[in-house]
Amino acid sequence: MILTSSQISTSRRLLGLFAVLIALTAAVAVLGVILGMISSFVANGGTSLSWSFLSEFPRNNNTEGGIWPALAGTTFLVLLMTILGVPIGTATAIYLTEFAKQDSWFARSVRFAVNTLAGVPSIVFGLFGVGFFIQFMGGGIDSWLGTSSFGDGSLLWSSATLAVLTLPVVIVSVEEALRAVPRDLREASLALGATRWQTIIKVVIPNAVTGILTGSILAVGRGAGEVAAILFVGVTYSSEVLPSNVTEKFMHLGYHLFVLSTQSPDVDKTLPLQYATTLVLLGLTFLLNLTAILIRSRLRKR
Amino acid sequence: MAKEYPVKIEAHNFNFHYGAKQALFNINLSIPERRVTAFIGPSGCGKSTFLRSMNRMNDLIDGTRVDGHMTIDGVDVYSKDVDVVTLRRRVGMVFQKSIPFPKSIYENITYGLTLNDKVTKTELDHIVESSLRKSALWEEVKDRLHHSAQGLSGGQQQRLCIARAVAINPEILLMDEPCSALDPISTGKVEELITELKDSYTIVLVTHNMQQAGRVSDYTGFFLMGSLIEFDRTRTLFTSPAKKETEDYITGRFG
């Protein structure tokens, strides 16, 4: 057998080299774009970023002051969204992996619905929120209780809309986590006389808790950056107070950015504020992803 | 067959289907009480399926179907009024892969006990010790009961799984190739254990290892392609098998 490189023609060797070069260039380009973006935000927004920027209310028609209500509003929104969405998503995933017959039409329809949900543009979720949550549910509650606070956009309905939007993320990642629990562990538990529920509560979920947490954090990350879905369901242009309950309107970092860059009377004047807000939003997303990674590696070690 | 001892488990015209594929054909046999009964046969012959039919572990697989009868103490385990959880508490099982729960040794043993009943701490301590003694593990682990069970060696883990099954005080112990992942020394310990446990439990053992069946069992059944070819006293089956297929298999001319 001849093992020298003369067996391969020069043109084929060049072609291989060329392919590697293209792939490498693409990878470097992606990294470059991301680093470029981040450094531009840091360079332009870093100077405006200060404790007062984070802790003050906006002043003078959003052209001065800080982003405190937007930061707080985003946090409230995401927390409430998690409380509403993660339990439902987890329960759905438990049903799909532990109870449903895998090829039954019902399980298949649920999966189809989840996949479709994941591909729906977020503005459509916003419209759904208006129609279903605000008008149908909120209006219904109002006429039932004789109140007037539910039939309008609010923190509550925005969170509910985002919970629906992030449902596919939660369901898919929790399902994956549950499936990763070895079948043998389930069988060992059942063979000791545990019921299905006892097996799920005592063996399956404790072993999938990493995946469930990671899924929730990914959903939070997705929800925190979402603007289009909450446009019509409760986000507000500017506010001088924090929402005092869930039926009030709120400010949001992503929407604030949109407002600063398109709706401001003096866009140029707000440019440093835009950069700084972007930096905060990026930092928040980064922090969430970092938390997810840390939790995962921490629990994996155990 | 097995007339010398009271019958514990009995299969009568037992058939088993995975969807459209039939895995067991018309099995008839009686398993004696407080003896060790082994099933041997090549991979895919149905011996594990038959074992898992006794505590209805196969119920967990979608699309399975049985007909015929499988009785324990004369009660058909597939009849409608049998509660499968109660059944599994009476019929313990040890699996091929020793897979302790990712909990402490102590919690592994008490898992089955605390599921339905309120048991006092003193009782639990007592059962943990006696189960670990029965499975010959007490001396090795008594100082680290609250450490993770996953720190044990493979052989210790398998004995822990036996202790875990014994702790809920079943009448029958099903063992599905319990030594196939163990080294010879651990295998020896588990086999010794099986011999000791048969005074208190009816043991049914599936094994790939014919020497093992010969060493520990009183009765042996030979399965081939979903049928029970022969069932007899272990010594009889290994020294003077009645069927040609059995002889071919145990002399190594097959599979």
Coordinates of C-alpha atoms in Angstrom, one line a residue:
Chain A
M1 CA 0.0 0.0 0.0
I2 CA 1.2 3.5 -0.9
L3 CA 0.7 5.9 1.9
T4 CA 2.4 9.0 0.5
S5 CA 0.3 12.1 -0.3
S6 CA 0.9 11.9 -4.0
Q7 CA -2.1 9.6 -4.1
I8 CA -4.4 12.6 -3.7
S9 CA -4.4 15.0 -6.5
T10 CA -3.3 18.6 -6.0
S11 CA -6.7 20.0 -7.0
R12 CA -8.5 17.9 -4.4
R13 CA -6.0 19.0 -1.7
L14 CA -6.6 22.6 -2.6
L15 CA -10.3 22.2 -2.5
G16 CA -10.1 20.7 1.0
L17 CA -7.9 23.6 2.2
F18 CA -10.3 26.0 0.7
A19 CA -13.3 24.5 2.5
V20 CA -11.5 24.7 5.8
L21 CA -10.6 28.3 5.1
I22 CA -14.2 29.3 4.4
A23 CA -15.4 27.5 7.6
L24 CA -12.8 29.2 9.6
T25 CA -13.6 32.7 8.2
A26 CA -17.2 32.2 9.0
A27 CA -16.5 31.3 12.6
V28 CA -14.1 34.2 13.0
A29 CA -16.7 36.6 11.4
V30 CA -19.4 35.5 13.9
L31 CA -17.1 36.0 16.8
G32 CA -16.0 39.3 15.4
V33 CA -19.5 40.6 15.0
I34 CA -20.4 39.7 18.5
L35 CA -17.2 41.1 20.0
G36 CA -17.7 44.2 17.9
M37 CA -21.2 44.7 19.1
I38 CA -20.4 44.2 22.7
S39 CA -17.3 46.5 22.6
S40 CA -19.3 49.2 20.8
F41 CA -22.0 49.1 23.5
V42 CA -19.4 49.1 26.3
A43 CA -17.5 52.0 24.7
N44 CA -20.6 54.1 24.0
G45 CA -22.8 53.2 26.9
G46 CA -20.2 52.5 29.6
T47 CA -19.7 56.2 30.4
S48 CA -23.5 56.7 31.0
L49 CA -23.8 53.6 33.1
S50 CA -23.8 54.6 36.8
W51 CA -25.5 53.7 40.0
S52 CA -27.9 56.7 39.5
F53 CA -28.7 55.5 36.0
L54 CA -29.8 52.2 37.4
S55 CA -31.6 53.6 40.4
E56 CA -33.4 56.8 39.2
F57 CA -36.6 57.4 37.4
P58 CA -36.5 58.9 33.9
R59 CA -36.9 62.6 33.7
N60 CA -37.8 65.2 31.1
N61 CA -39.7 63.0 28.7
N62 CA -37.2 60.1 28.9
T63 CA -34.3 62.3 27.8
E64 CA -32.6 62.4 31.2
G65 CA -32.4 60.3 34.3
G66 CA -32.3 56.6 34.8
I67 CA -34.0 53.3 34.0
W68 CA -35.0 52.1 37.4
P69 CA -38.7 51.5 36.7
A70 CA -37.8 49.6 33.4
L71 CA -35.3 47.5 35.3
A72 CA -37.8 46.8 38.1
G73 CA -40.7 46.2 35.6
T74 CA -38.7 43.7 33.6
T75 CA -37.8 41.9 36.8
F76 CA -41.4 41.7 38.0
L77 CA -42.6 40.7 34.6
V78 CA -40.1 37.9 34.3
L79 CA -40.8 36.6 37.8
L80 CA -44.5 36.5 37.4
M81 CA -44.1 34.9 34.0
T82 CA -42.0 32.1 35.6
I83 CA -44.5 31.6 38.4
L84 CA -47.3 31.3 35.8
G85 CA -45.5 29.4 33.0
V86 CA -43.0 27.0 34.5
P87 CA -45.5 24.9 36.6
I88 CA -47.8 24.5 33.6
G89 CA -44.9 23.7 31.2
T90 CA -43.4 21.2 33.7
A91 CA -46.8 19.5 34.2
T92 CA -47.3 19.2 30.5
A93 CA -43.8 17.7 30.1
I94 CA -44.5 15.2 32.9
Y95 CA -47.7 14.2 31.2
L96 CA -46.0 13.8 27.8
T97 CA -43.1 11.7 29.1
E98 CA -44.6 9.8 32.0
F99 CA -48.2 9.2 31.3
A100 CA -49.1 9.6 27.6
K101 CA -48.9 6.7 25.3
Q102 CA -46.1 7.9 23.0
D103 CA -48.0 7.4 19.7
S104 CA -51.5 8.3 20.9
W105 CA -53.2 11.0 18.8
F106 CA -53.6 13.2 21.9
A107 CA -49.8 13.2 22.8
R108 CA -49.0 13.8 19.1
S109 CA -51.4 16.7 18.9
V110 CA -49.9 18.3 22.1
R111 CA -46.4 17.9 20.6
F112 CA -47.6 19.4 17.3
A113 CA -49.2 22.3 19.2
V114 CA -46.0 22.9 21.1
N115 CA -43.8 22.9 18.0
T116 CA -46.2 25.2 16.2
L117 CA -46.3 27.5 19.3
A118 CA -42.5 27.7 19.1
G119 CA -42.6 29.0 15.5
V120 CA -45.3 31.6 15.9
P121 CA -44.0 35.2 15.6
S122 CA -44.1 37.0 18.9
I123 CA -46.3 39.8 17.8
V124 CA -49.1 37.2 17.3
F125 CA -48.8 36.3 20.9
G126 CA -49.3 40.0 21.7
L127 CA -52.5 40.0 19.7
F128 CA -53.6 36.8 21.4
G129 CA -52.9 38.4 24.8
V130 CA -55.2 41.3 23.9
G131 CA -57.9 39.1 22.6
F132 CA -57.8 36.3 25.2
F133 CA -56.3 37.7 28.3
I134 CA -57.4 41.3 28.3
Q135 CA -60.7 41.2 26.6
F136 CA -62.0 37.7 27.3
M137 CA -60.5 36.9 30.7
G138 CA -60.0 40.4 32.1
G139 CA -63.3 41.6 30.7
G140 CA -65.0 38.5 32.1
I141 CA -63.4 39.0 35.6
D142 CA -64.4 42.6 35.6
S143 CA -68.0 42.0 34.7
W144 CA -68.2 39.2 37.2
L145 CA -66.6 41.1 40.1
G146 CA -67.9 44.5 39.1
T147 CA -64.3 45.9 39.0
S148 CA -62.7 47.8 36.1
S149 CA -59.0 47.0 36.7
F150 CA -58.7 43.6 34.8
G151 CA -60.0 44.6 31.4
D152 CA -56.9 46.6 30.5
G153 CA -53.2 45.9 29.7
S154 CA -51.3 45.1 32.9
L155 CA -48.3 43.4 34.4
L156 CA -50.4 40.4 35.0
W157 CA -51.6 39.9 31.4
S158 CA -48.2 40.7 30.0
S159 CA -46.7 38.0 32.2
A160 CA -49.4 35.6 31.2
T161 CA -48.8 36.4 27.5
L162 CA -45.0 35.8 27.9
A163 CA -45.7 32.6 29.9
V164 CA -47.6 31.3 26.8
L165 CA -44.8 32.4 24.6
T166 CA -42.1 30.7 26.6
L167 CA -44.1 27.5 27.2
P168 CA -42.5 25.6 24.3
V169 CA -39.0 26.4 25.7
V170 CA -40.0 25.1 29.1
I171 CA -41.8 22.0 27.8
V172 CA -39.1 20.9 25.4
S173 CA -36.2 21.3 27.9
V174 CA -38.1 19.7 30.8
E175 CA -39.2 16.8 28.6
E176 CA -35.5 16.3 27.6
A177 CA -34.5 16.4 31.3
L178 CA -37.2 13.8 32.2
R179 CA -36.2 11.5 29.4
A180 CA -32.6 11.6 30.5
V181 CA -33.6 10.0 33.8
P182 CA -32.6 6.3 33.3
R183 CA -35.5 3.9 32.8
D184 CA -33.9 1.6 35.3
L185 CA -34.4 4.1 38.1
R186 CA -38.1 4.3 37.4
E187 CA -38.4 0.5 37.2
A188 CA -36.4 0.1 40.5
S189 CA -38.8 2.4 42.2
L190 CA -41.9 0.8 40.8
A191 CA -40.6 -2.7 41.6
L192 CA -40.4 -1.5 45.3
G193 CA -44.1 -0.9 45.2
A194 CA -44.1 2.8 44.5
T195 CA -47.0 4.2 42.4
R196 CA -46.3 6.2 39.3
W197 CA -46.8 9.4 41.1
Q198 CA -44.5 8.5 44.0
T199 CA -41.9 7.5 41.4
I200 CA -42.2 10.8 39.6
I201 CA -42.1 12.9 42.8
K202 CA -39.4 10.9 44.6
V203 CA -37.2 9.7 41.8
V204 CA -37.8 11.3 38.4
I205 CA -38.1 15.0 39.3
P206 CA -35.2 15.0 41.8
N207 CA -33.0 13.5 39.1
A208 CA -34.3 16.0 36.5
V209 CA -34.1 19.1 38.6
T210 CA -31.0 20.4 36.8
G211 CA -32.8 20.3 33.5
I212 CA -36.0 21.8 34.9
L213 CA -34.0 24.7 36.3
T214 CA -32.0 25.2 33.1
G215 CA -35.2 25.2 31.1
S216 CA -36.8 27.8 33.4
I217 CA -33.8 30.0 33.1
L218 CA -33.7 29.7 29.3
A219 CA -37.3 30.6 29.3
V220 CA -36.7 33.6 31.5
G221 CA -33.8 34.7 29.2
R222 CA -36.1 34.4 26.2
G223 CA -38.9 36.3 28.0
A224 CA -36.7 39.1 29.3
G225 CA -35.7 40.2 25.9
E226 CA -39.1 39.9 24.3
V227 CA -40.7 43.2 23.3
A228 CA -43.2 42.6 20.5
A229 CA -45.4 40.3 22.5
I230 CA -46.0 42.8 25.3
L231 CA -46.5 45.9 23.1
F232 CA -50.3 45.8 23.5
V233 CA -50.8 44.1 26.8
G234 CA -49.5 46.4 29.5
V235 CA -46.1 48.0 28.9
T236 CA -46.0 51.7 29.2
Y237 CA -44.0 54.5 27.7
S238 CA -42.9 56.2 30.9
S239 CA -43.8 56.0 34.5
E240 CA -43.0 57.9 37.6
V241 CA -43.9 55.2 40.0
L242 CA -43.4 51.4 40.2
P243 CA -46.5 49.3 39.7
S244 CA -48.1 48.7 43.1
N245 CA -50.0 45.6 42.0
V246 CA -50.2 43.2 39.1
T247 CA -53.1 45.0 37.4
E248 CA -51.1 48.1 36.8
K249 CA -49.0 49.0 33.8
F250 CA -45.2 48.8 33.9
M251 CA -42.0 49.9 32.1
H252 CA -39.7 47.4 30.4
L253 CA -36.1 47.6 29.3
G254 CA -36.6 46.4 25.8
Y255 CA -39.6 48.6 25.2
H256 CA -37.8 51.5 26.8
L257 CA -35.0 51.1 24.2
F258 CA -37.6 51.2 21.4
V259 CA -39.1 54.3 22.9
L260 CA -35.7 56.0 23.4
S261 CA -34.6 55.3 19.8
T262 CA -37.9 56.1 17.9
Q263 CA -40.4 57.9 20.1
S264 CA -38.2 60.5 21.8
P265 CA -38.5 64.2 21.0
D266 CA -34.7 64.3 20.8
V267 CA -33.3 61.0 19.7
D268 CA -29.7 62.3 19.4
K269 CA -29.7 63.5 23.0
T270 CA -30.8 60.0 24.2
L271 CA -28.1 58.1 22.3
P272 CA -25.9 57.5 25.4
L273 CA -29.0 56.4 27.3
Q274 CA -29.8 53.9 24.5
Y275 CA -26.4 52.4 24.6
A276 CA -26.4 52.2 28.4
T277 CA -29.9 50.6 28.4
T278 CA -28.7 48.1 25.8
L279 CA -25.7 47.3 27.9
V280 CA -27.9 46.6 30.9
L281 CA -30.2 44.4 28.8
L282 CA -27.3 42.4 27.5
G283 CA -25.8 42.1 30.9
L284 CA -29.1 40.8 32.3
T285 CA -29.3 38.1 29.5
F286 CA -25.6 37.2 30.0
L287 CA -26.2 36.9 33.8
L288 CA -29.2 34.6 33.3
N289 CA -27.3 32.3 30.9
L290 CA -24.3 32.3 33.3
T291 CA -26.6 31.3 36.1
A292 CA -28.0 28.5 34.0
I293 CA -24.6 27.2 33.2
L294 CA -23.4 27.4 36.8
I295 CA -26.4 25.6 38.1
R296 CA -26.0 22.9 35.5
S297 CA -22.4 22.2 36.2
R298 CA -22.9 22.4 39.9
L299 CA -25.7 19.8 39.9
R300 CA -23.9 17.6 37.4
K301 CA -21.0 17.3 39.7
R302 CA -23.1 15.9 42.5
Chain B
M1 CA -42.7 -31.5 38.4
A2 CA -41.8 -29.8 41.6
K3 CA -44.3 -31.8 43.5
E4 CA -42.1 -32.2 46.5
Y5 CA -42.6 -28.6 47.6
P6 CA -45.7 -26.4 47.8
V7 CA -46.3 -24.4 44.6
K8 CA -45.8 -20.7 44.9
I9 CA -46.1 -19.4 41.3
E10 CA -47.8 -21.2 38.5
A11 CA -48.1 -20.3 34.8
H12 CA -50.9 -21.9 32.9
N13 CA -51.1 -21.6 29.1
F14 CA -49.3 -18.2 29.5
N15 CA -48.8 -16.2 26.3
F16 CA -47.2 -12.8 25.9
H17 CA -47.2 -10.3 23.0
Y18 CA -45.2 -7.2 22.3
G19 CA -47.6 -5.5 19.9
A20 CA -47.9 -7.9 17.0
K21 CA -44.9 -10.0 18.0
Q22 CA -45.5 -12.9 20.3
A23 CA -42.7 -13.4 22.8
L24 CA -44.0 -16.3 24.9
F25 CA -45.9 -19.3 23.7
N26 CA -48.1 -21.4 26.0
I27 CA -45.9 -21.6 29.1
N28 CA -46.9 -24.1 31.7
L29 CA -44.9 -24.5 34.9
S30 CA -45.0 -24.5 38.7
I31 CA -42.4 -22.8 40.8
P32 CA -41.9 -24.3 44.3
E33 CA -41.9 -22.2 47.4
R34 CA -38.7 -21.3 49.2
R35 CA -36.5 -22.8 46.5
V36 CA -34.3 -21.2 43.9
T37 CA -35.6 -21.6 40.4
A38 CA -33.4 -20.6 37.5
F39 CA -34.3 -19.8 33.9
I40 CA -31.6 -20.3 31.2
G41 CA -31.6 -19.9 27.5
P42 CA -30.0 -17.8 24.7
S43 CA -30.7 -14.0 24.5
G44 CA -34.2 -13.1 23.3
C45 CA -35.6 -16.5 24.3
G46 CA -38.2 -14.9 26.6
K47 CA -36.9 -15.8 30.0
S48 CA -36.7 -12.2 31.2
T49 CA -40.1 -11.4 29.7
F50 CA -41.5 -14.3 31.6
L51 CA -39.8 -13.1 34.9
R52 CA -41.1 -9.6 34.4
S53 CA -44.6 -11.0 33.9
M54 CA -44.7 -12.2 37.4
N55 CA -44.7 -8.7 39.0
R56 CA -46.3 -7.1 36.0
M57 CA -43.2 -5.0 35.1
N58 CA -44.1 -5.5 31.5
D59 CA -47.3 -3.4 32.1
L60 CA -45.0 -0.3 31.7
I61 CA -44.3 -1.1 28.1
D62 CA -46.9 0.3 25.6
G63 CA -48.8 -2.3 23.5
T64 CA -48.1 -5.5 25.5
R65 CA -50.8 -8.1 26.0
V66 CA -51.0 -11.4 27.9
D67 CA -53.4 -14.3 27.9
G68 CA -53.5 -17.4 29.9
H69 CA -52.9 -17.4 33.7
M70 CA -50.1 -16.4 36.0
T71 CA -51.0 -17.2 39.6
I72 CA -49.3 -16.6 42.9
D73 CA -50.7 -18.6 45.8
G74 CA -53.6 -19.5 43.4
V75 CA -54.5 -15.8 42.7
D76 CA -54.2 -14.7 39.0
V77 CA -51.9 -11.6 39.1
Y78 CA -53.5 -10.3 35.9
S79 CA -57.1 -10.5 37.2
K80 CA -58.9 -7.1 37.5
D81 CA -59.1 -6.9 41.3
V82 CA -55.3 -7.3 41.8
D83 CA -53.6 -4.1 42.9
V84 CA -50.3 -3.9 41.0
V85 CA -48.6 -1.9 43.7
T86 CA -49.5 -4.5 46.4
L87 CA -48.4 -7.2 44.0
R88 CA -45.0 -5.6 43.6
R89 CA -44.6 -5.2 47.3
R90 CA -45.0 -9.0 47.6
V91 CA -42.8 -9.8 44.6
G92 CA -39.5 -8.0 44.9
M93 CA -37.2 -7.6 42.0
V94 CA -33.4 -7.2 41.5
F95 CA -32.3 -6.0 38.1
Q96 CA -29.3 -6.7 35.9
K97 CA -27.8 -3.2 36.3
S98 CA -27.4 -2.4 40.0
I99 CA -28.9 1.0 40.0
P100 CA -29.1 2.5 43.5
F101 CA -31.1 5.7 43.8
P102 CA -28.8 8.7 44.0
K103 CA -29.5 8.9 47.7
S104 CA -27.7 7.7 50.8
I105 CA -27.4 4.0 51.6
Y106 CA -29.9 4.4 54.4
E107 CA -32.4 6.2 52.2
N108 CA -32.1 3.5 49.5
I109 CA -33.1 0.8 52.0
T110 CA -35.9 2.8 53.5
Y111 CA -37.3 4.0 50.1
G112 CA -39.9 1.2 49.8
L113 CA -40.8 1.2 53.4
T114 CA -41.7 4.9 53.8
L115 CA -43.8 5.0 50.6
N116 CA -47.1 4.0 52.1
D117 CA -46.6 3.4 55.8
K118 CA -45.7 5.5 58.8
V119 CA -42.6 3.8 60.2
T120 CA -40.8 5.0 63.3
K121 CA -37.2 5.9 63.2
T122 CA -36.3 3.0 65.5
E123 CA -38.1 0.5 63.3
L124 CA -36.4 2.0 60.2
D125 CA -33.0 1.7 61.9
H126 CA -33.8 -1.9 62.8
I127 CA -34.9 -2.8 59.3
V128 CA -31.9 -1.1 57.7
E129 CA -29.6 -3.1 59.8
S130 CA -31.4 -6.4 59.4
S131 CA -31.7 -6.0 55.6
L132 CA -28.1 -5.1 55.2
R133 CA -27.1 -8.1 57.4
K134 CA -29.3 -10.4 55.3
S135 CA -27.5 -9.1 52.1
A136 CA -24.1 -9.5 53.8
L137 CA -23.3 -5.8 53.4
W138 CA -23.7 -4.6 57.0
E139 CA -20.1 -4.9 58.0
E140 CA -18.9 -3.1 54.9
V141 CA -21.2 -0.1 55.2
K142 CA -22.3 0.3 58.8
D143 CA -20.0 3.3 59.3
R144 CA -21.2 5.2 56.2
L145 CA -25.0 4.6 56.1
H146 CA -25.6 8.2 55.4
H147 CA -23.1 8.5 52.6
S148 CA -24.2 8.3 48.9
A149 CA -24.9 4.8 47.7
Q150 CA -23.2 5.7 44.4
G151 CA -19.8 5.6 46.2
L152 CA -20.1 1.8 46.6
S153 CA -18.4 -0.7 44.3
G154 CA -20.5 -2.5 41.7
G155 CA -20.8 -5.6 43.7
Q156 CA -21.7 -3.7 46.9
Q157 CA -24.3 -1.7 44.9
Q158 CA -25.9 -5.0 43.7
R159 CA -26.1 -6.3 47.2
L160 CA -27.6 -3.0 48.3
C161 CA -30.3 -3.5 45.6
I162 CA -31.0 -6.9 47.1
A163 CA -31.1 -5.4 50.6
R164 CA -33.5 -2.7 49.3
A165 CA -35.8 -5.4 47.9
V166 CA -35.6 -7.5 51.0
A167 CA -36.4 -4.5 53.3
I168 CA -40.0 -4.5 52.3
N169 CA -40.2 -8.1 53.2
P170 CA -41.5 -9.7 50.0
E171 CA -42.4 -13.3 49.6
I172 CA -40.8 -13.7 46.3
L173 CA -37.5 -12.3 44.9
L174 CA -37.2 -12.0 41.1
M175 CA -33.6 -11.7 39.9
D176 CA -32.9 -10.7 36.4
E177 CA -29.3 -11.6 35.6
P178 CA -28.1 -10.1 38.9
C179 CA -24.5 -10.9 38.3
S180 CA -24.0 -10.2 34.7
A181 CA -22.2 -6.9 35.4
L182 CA -20.1 -8.2 38.4
D183 CA -16.6 -9.6 38.7
P184 CA -16.2 -13.2 39.8
I185 CA -15.6 -12.3 43.5
S186 CA -18.7 -10.2 43.7
T187 CA -20.6 -12.8 41.8
G188 CA -19.5 -15.4 44.4
K189 CA -20.8 -13.2 47.2
V190 CA -24.2 -12.7 45.5
E191 CA -24.5 -16.4 44.8
E192 CA -23.8 -17.2 48.4
L193 CA -26.4 -14.7 49.4
I194 CA -29.0 -16.3 47.1
T195 CA -28.4 -19.6 48.8
E196 CA -28.9 -18.1 52.2
L197 CA -32.0 -16.1 51.2
K198 CA -33.9 -19.1 49.8
D199 CA -34.8 -20.2 53.3
S200 CA -37.0 -17.2 53.6
Y201 CA -38.0 -16.3 50.0
T202 CA -39.1 -18.0 46.8
I203 CA -36.3 -17.0 44.4
V204 CA -36.6 -16.9 40.6
L205 CA -33.4 -16.2 38.8
V206 CA -32.7 -15.5 35.2
T207 CA -29.1 -16.1 34.2
H208 CA -27.0 -16.3 31.1
N209 CA -24.5 -18.3 33.1
M210 CA -25.3 -22.0 33.1
Q211 CA -22.7 -22.7 35.8
Q212 CA -24.4 -20.2 38.0
A213 CA -27.8 -21.9 37.5
G214 CA -26.0 -25.2 38.3
R215 CA -24.5 -23.8 41.4
V216 CA -27.4 -22.0 43.1
S217 CA -30.7 -23.3 41.8
D218 CA -32.8 -26.3 42.8
Y219 CA -34.9 -26.2 39.6
T220 CA -34.1 -25.0 36.2
G221 CA -36.2 -24.1 33.2
F222 CA -34.7 -23.9 29.7
F223 CA -36.3 -21.4 27.3
L224 CA -35.9 -21.3 23.5
M225 CA -37.6 -18.9 21.2
G226 CA -40.4 -18.1 23.5
S227 CA -41.1 -21.6 24.6
L228 CA -40.3 -23.5 27.7
I229 CA -38.5 -26.5 26.4
E230 CA -37.8 -28.3 29.6
F231 CA -38.3 -27.8 33.4
D232 CA -36.9 -30.1 36.0
R233 CA -34.7 -30.4 39.0
T234 CA -31.4 -28.6 38.2
R235 CA -29.3 -31.7 38.6
T236 CA -31.6 -33.8 36.4
L237 CA -31.7 -31.1 33.7
F238 CA -28.0 -30.7 33.6
T239 CA -27.0 -34.4 33.8
S240 CA -29.8 -36.1 31.8
P241 CA -31.9 -33.7 29.9
A242 CA -35.0 -35.1 28.3
K243 CA -35.0 -32.9 25.2
K244 CA -32.4 -32.8 22.5
E245 CA -32.5 -28.9 22.4
T246 CA -31.6 -28.7 26.1
E247 CA -28.7 -31.1 25.7
D248 CA -27.4 -29.1 22.7
Y249 CA -27.6 -25.9 24.6
I250 CA -26.0 -27.0 27.9
T251 CA -23.2 -28.9 26.0
G252 CA -22.5 -25.8 24.0
R253 CA -23.5 -27.1 20.6
F254 CA -26.0 -24.3 20.3
G255 CA -26.0 -20.5 20.4

